[in-house]
Coordinates of C-alpha atoms in Angstrom, one line a residue:
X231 CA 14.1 29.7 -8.9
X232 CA 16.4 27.2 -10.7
X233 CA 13.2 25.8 -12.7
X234 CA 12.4 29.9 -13.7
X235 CA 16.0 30.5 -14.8
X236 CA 15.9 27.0 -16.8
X237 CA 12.8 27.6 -18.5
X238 CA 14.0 31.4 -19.2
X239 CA 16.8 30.2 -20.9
X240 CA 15.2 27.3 -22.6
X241 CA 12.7 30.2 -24.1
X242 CA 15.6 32.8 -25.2
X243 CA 17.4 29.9 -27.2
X244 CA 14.4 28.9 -28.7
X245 CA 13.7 32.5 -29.9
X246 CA 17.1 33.4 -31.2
X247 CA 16.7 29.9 -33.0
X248 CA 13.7 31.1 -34.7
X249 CA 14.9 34.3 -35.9
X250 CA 18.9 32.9 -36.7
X251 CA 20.5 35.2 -34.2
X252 CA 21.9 33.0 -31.6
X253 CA 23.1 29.7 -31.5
X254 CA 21.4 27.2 -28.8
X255 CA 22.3 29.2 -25.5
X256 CA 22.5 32.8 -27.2
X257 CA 25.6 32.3 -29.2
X258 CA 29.1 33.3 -28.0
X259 CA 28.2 36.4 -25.9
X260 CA 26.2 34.0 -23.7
X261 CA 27.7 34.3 -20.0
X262 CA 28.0 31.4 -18.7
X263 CA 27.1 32.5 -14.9
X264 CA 23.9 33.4 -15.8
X265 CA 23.1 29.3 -16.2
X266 CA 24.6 28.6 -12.9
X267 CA 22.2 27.0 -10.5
X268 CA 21.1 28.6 -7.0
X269 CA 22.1 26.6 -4.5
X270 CA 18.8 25.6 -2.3
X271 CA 17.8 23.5 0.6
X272 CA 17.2 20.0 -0.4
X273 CA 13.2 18.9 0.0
X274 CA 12.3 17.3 2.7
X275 CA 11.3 13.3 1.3
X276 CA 7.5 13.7 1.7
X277 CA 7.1 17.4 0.2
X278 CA 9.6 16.0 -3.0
X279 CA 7.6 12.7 -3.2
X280 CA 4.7 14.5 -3.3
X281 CA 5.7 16.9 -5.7
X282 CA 6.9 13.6 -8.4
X283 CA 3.0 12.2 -8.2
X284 CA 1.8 15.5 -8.5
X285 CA 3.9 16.5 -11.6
X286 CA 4.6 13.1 -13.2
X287 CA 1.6 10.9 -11.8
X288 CA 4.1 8.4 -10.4
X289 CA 6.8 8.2 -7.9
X290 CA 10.2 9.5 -9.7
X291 CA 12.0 8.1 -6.4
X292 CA 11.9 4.9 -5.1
X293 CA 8.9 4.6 -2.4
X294 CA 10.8 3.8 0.9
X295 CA 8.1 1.4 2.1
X296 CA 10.0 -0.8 -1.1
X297 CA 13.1 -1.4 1.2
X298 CA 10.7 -3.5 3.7
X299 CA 8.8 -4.7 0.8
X300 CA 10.1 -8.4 1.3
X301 CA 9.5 -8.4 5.4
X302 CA 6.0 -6.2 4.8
X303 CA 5.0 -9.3 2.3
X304 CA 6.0 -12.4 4.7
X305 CA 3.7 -10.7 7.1
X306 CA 1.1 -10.4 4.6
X307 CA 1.5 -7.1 3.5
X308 CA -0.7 -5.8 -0.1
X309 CA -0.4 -2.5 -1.8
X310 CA -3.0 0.2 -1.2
X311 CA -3.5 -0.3 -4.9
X312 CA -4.6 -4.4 -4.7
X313 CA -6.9 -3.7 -2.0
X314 CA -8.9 -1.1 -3.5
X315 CA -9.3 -3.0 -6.3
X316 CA -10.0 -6.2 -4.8
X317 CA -13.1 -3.9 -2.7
X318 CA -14.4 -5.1 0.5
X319 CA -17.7 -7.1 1.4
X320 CA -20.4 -5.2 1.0
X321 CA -22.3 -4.7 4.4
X322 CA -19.3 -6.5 6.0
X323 CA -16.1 -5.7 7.3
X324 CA -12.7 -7.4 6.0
X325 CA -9.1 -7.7 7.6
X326 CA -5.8 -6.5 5.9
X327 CA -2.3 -6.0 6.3
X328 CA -0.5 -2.9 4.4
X329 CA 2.8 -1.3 4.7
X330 CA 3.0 2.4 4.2
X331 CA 5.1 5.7 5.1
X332 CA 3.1 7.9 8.0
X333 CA 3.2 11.6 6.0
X334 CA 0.1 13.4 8.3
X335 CA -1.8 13.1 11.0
X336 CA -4.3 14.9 12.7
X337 CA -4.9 14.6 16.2
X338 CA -8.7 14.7 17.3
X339 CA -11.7 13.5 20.0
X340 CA -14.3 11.2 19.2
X341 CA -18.1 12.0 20.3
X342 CA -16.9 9.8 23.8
X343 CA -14.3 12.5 24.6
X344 CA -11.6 9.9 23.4
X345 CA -8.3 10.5 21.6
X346 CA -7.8 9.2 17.9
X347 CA -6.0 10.4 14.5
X348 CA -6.5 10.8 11.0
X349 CA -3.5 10.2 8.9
X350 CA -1.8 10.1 5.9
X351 CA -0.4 7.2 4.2
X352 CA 1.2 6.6 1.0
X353 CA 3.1 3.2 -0.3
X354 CA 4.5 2.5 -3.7
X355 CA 1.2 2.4 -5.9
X356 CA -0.5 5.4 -4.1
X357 CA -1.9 7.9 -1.2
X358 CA -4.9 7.1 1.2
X359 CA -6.0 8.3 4.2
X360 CA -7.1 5.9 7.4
X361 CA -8.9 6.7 11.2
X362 CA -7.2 5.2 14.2
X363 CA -9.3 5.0 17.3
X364 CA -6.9 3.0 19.1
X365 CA -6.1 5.6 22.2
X366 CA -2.5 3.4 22.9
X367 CA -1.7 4.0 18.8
X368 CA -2.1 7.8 19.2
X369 CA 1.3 9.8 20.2
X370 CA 3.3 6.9 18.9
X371 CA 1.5 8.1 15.2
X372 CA 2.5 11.4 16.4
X373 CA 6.0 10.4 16.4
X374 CA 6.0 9.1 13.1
X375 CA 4.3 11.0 11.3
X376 CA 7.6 13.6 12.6
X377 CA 10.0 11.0 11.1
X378 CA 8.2 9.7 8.1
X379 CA 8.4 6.5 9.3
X380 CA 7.3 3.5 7.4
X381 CA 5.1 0.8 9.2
X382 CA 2.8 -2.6 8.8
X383 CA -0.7 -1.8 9.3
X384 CA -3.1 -4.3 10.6
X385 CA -6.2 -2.8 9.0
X386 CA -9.9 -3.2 8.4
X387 CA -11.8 -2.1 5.5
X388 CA -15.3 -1.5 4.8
X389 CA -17.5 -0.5 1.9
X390 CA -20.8 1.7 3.5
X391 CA -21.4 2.2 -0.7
X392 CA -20.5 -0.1 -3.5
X393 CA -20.2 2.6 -5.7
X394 CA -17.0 4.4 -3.4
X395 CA -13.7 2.8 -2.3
X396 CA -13.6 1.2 0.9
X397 CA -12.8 3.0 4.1
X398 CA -9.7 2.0 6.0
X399 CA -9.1 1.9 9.7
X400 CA -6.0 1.3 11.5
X401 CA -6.4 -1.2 14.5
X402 CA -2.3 -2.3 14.6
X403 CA 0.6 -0.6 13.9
X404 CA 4.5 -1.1 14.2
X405 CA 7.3 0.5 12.4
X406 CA 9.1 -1.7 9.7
X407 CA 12.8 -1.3 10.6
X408 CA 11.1 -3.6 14.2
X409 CA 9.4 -6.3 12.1
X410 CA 11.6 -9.5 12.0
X411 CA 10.6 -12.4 9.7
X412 CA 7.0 -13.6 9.0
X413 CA 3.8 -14.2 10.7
X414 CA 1.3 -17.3 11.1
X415 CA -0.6 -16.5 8.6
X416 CA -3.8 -17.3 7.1
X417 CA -5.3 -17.0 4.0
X418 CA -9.0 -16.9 3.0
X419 CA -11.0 -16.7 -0.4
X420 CA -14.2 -17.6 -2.4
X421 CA -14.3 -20.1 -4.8
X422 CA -17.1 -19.5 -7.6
X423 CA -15.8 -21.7 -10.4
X424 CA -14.2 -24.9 -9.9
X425 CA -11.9 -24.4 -12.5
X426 CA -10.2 -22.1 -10.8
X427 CA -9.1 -24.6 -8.5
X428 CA -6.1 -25.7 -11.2
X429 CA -4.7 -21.8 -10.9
X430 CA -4.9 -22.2 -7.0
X431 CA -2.9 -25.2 -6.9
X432 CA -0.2 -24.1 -8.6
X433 CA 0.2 -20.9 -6.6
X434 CA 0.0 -22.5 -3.3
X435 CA 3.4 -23.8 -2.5
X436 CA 4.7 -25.6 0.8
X437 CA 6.2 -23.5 3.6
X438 CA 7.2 -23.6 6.7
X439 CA 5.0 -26.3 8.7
X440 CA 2.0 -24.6 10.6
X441 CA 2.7 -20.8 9.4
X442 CA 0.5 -21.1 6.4
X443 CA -3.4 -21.5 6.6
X444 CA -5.4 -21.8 3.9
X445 CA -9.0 -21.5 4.0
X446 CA -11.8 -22.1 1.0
X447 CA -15.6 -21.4 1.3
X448 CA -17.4 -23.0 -1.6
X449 CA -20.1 -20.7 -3.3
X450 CA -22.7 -22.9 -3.7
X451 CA -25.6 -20.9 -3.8
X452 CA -27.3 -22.7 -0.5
X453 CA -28.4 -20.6 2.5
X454 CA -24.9 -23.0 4.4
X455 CA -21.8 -22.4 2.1
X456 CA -19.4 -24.9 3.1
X457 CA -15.8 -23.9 4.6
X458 CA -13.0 -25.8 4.1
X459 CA -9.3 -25.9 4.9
X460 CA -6.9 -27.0 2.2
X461 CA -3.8 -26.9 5.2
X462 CA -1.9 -25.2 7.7
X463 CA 2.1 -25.4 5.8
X464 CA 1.8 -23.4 3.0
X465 CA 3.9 -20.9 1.7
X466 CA 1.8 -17.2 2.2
X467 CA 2.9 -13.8 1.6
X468 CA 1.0 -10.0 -0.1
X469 CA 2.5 -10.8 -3.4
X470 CA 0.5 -14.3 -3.7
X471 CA -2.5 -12.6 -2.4
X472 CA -1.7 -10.2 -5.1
X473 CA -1.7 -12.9 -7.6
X474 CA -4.8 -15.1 -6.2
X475 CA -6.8 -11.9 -6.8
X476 CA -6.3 -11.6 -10.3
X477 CA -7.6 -15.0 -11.1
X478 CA -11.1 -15.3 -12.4
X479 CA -13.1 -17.9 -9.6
X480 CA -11.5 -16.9 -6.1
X481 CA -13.0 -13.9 -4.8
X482 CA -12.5 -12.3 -1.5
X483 CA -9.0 -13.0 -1.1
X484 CA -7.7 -11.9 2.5
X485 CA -4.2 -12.8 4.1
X486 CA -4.2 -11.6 8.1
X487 CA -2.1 -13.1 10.8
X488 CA -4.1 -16.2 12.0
X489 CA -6.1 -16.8 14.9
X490 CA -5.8 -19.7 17.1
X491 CA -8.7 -21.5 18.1
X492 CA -9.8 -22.9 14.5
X493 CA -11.7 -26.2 14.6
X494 CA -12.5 -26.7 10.7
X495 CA -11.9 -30.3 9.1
X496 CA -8.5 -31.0 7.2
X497 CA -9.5 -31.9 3.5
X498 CA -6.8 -33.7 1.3

């Protein structure tokens, strides 16, 4: 009703304007409660976030997913935004971490009579949709999907067609305001041109001893591509994924929490 009145207003002035009758509100016989605003319930933070991409492409607000942002990113955390453009393997399935506000979900049963959920995310560069089939995962999503609340997602994504974005599906979960410090991470990419080597040294940097894995398979072009690890104490976090990704040479850049159990040989 307050945007009506506005834009009533905003009309009339620009009329009397045209014709020389009025000055910018309707000259001095304006009364002034006729501007006064309604007052109104304020939005709930999902409908008036939704309502700022819908009307000015963007979020107008801060994303609250931003206040985690440096925790989300020491555990590996990218933006829905990266991923998607980064793609996944084709054929092939590929591990991620994201951080993201719950804002729907739909309860349903799989063919196997089982309980799972579609929901709603949305972070700071966008909204996406993700299936979680983990039974354990489902009232807790109910939960916060109630509150809003924002949470890492351990993640898999897929690509059944190159020509659509990958598919997302939810295999961890855990609200951000309960994630304390960073993961053992691991990071793992292509390398098609060996002069992108120069660019991946100076991004790596050294961290804290045994939390930082870095992993490099050499396209070669034989049927064996050789794997290699560079080390184990580097400094990892989303926003050098981020980074890595743009560079022309290294392809398929994944961070996940690491594994243990690797054998590979340490290369200098």
């Amino acid at each position: 009703e307050n945007a009506d009145l506005l834009l009533a207003v905003a009309d009339s002035a620009a009329r009397e304007r045209e014709s020389g009758q009025g000055g910018l509100f309707g000259g001095e016989d304006t009364n002034a409660d006729s501007l006064r605003m309604k007052e109104v319930d304020e939005w709930p933070r999902t409908d008036r976030m939704a309502k700022e991409r819908e009307n000015f492409g963007f979020y107008f607000s801060a994303h609250p997913v931003q206040q985690f942002w440096q925790v989300a990113s020491a555990n590996g955390a990218r933006t829905y935004q990266s991923l998607m453009e980064a793609g996944a393997p084709p054929g092939g399935r590929q591990p991620a971490v994201m951080a993201a506000m719950v804002e729907k979900v739909n309860k349903g049963k799989t063919r196997k009579g089982k309980d799972f959920v579609r929901a709603d995310f949305s972070d700071q560069t966008g909204q996406f949709s993700a299936a979680c089939f983990e039974e354990s995962l489902v009232e807790q999503f109910l939960r916060w999907a109630e509150d809003a609340t924002c949470i890492l997602l351990n993640v898999e994504l897929d690509s059944p067609s190159p020509d659509e974005p990958p598919r997302i599906t939810v295999r961890g979960a855990r609200p951000l305001d309960e994630v304390k410090g960073g993961s053992r991470m691991v990071l793992t990419l292509e390398l098609s041109d060996a002069a992108a080597l120069h660019d991946l040294k100076m991004e790596l940097g050294p961290g804290t001893p045994g939390h930082g894995e870095v992993l490099v398979r050499l396209r070669t072009g034989e049927a064996i591509e050789p794997q290699i690890r560079l080390g184990r104490d580097y400094a990892l976090d989303g926003e050098l994924a981020e980074r890595l990704a743009l560079i022309e040479g290294l392809d398929k850049v994944s961070l996940t929490t690491r594994k243990e159990g690797s054998h590979l040989r340490l290369v200098a």
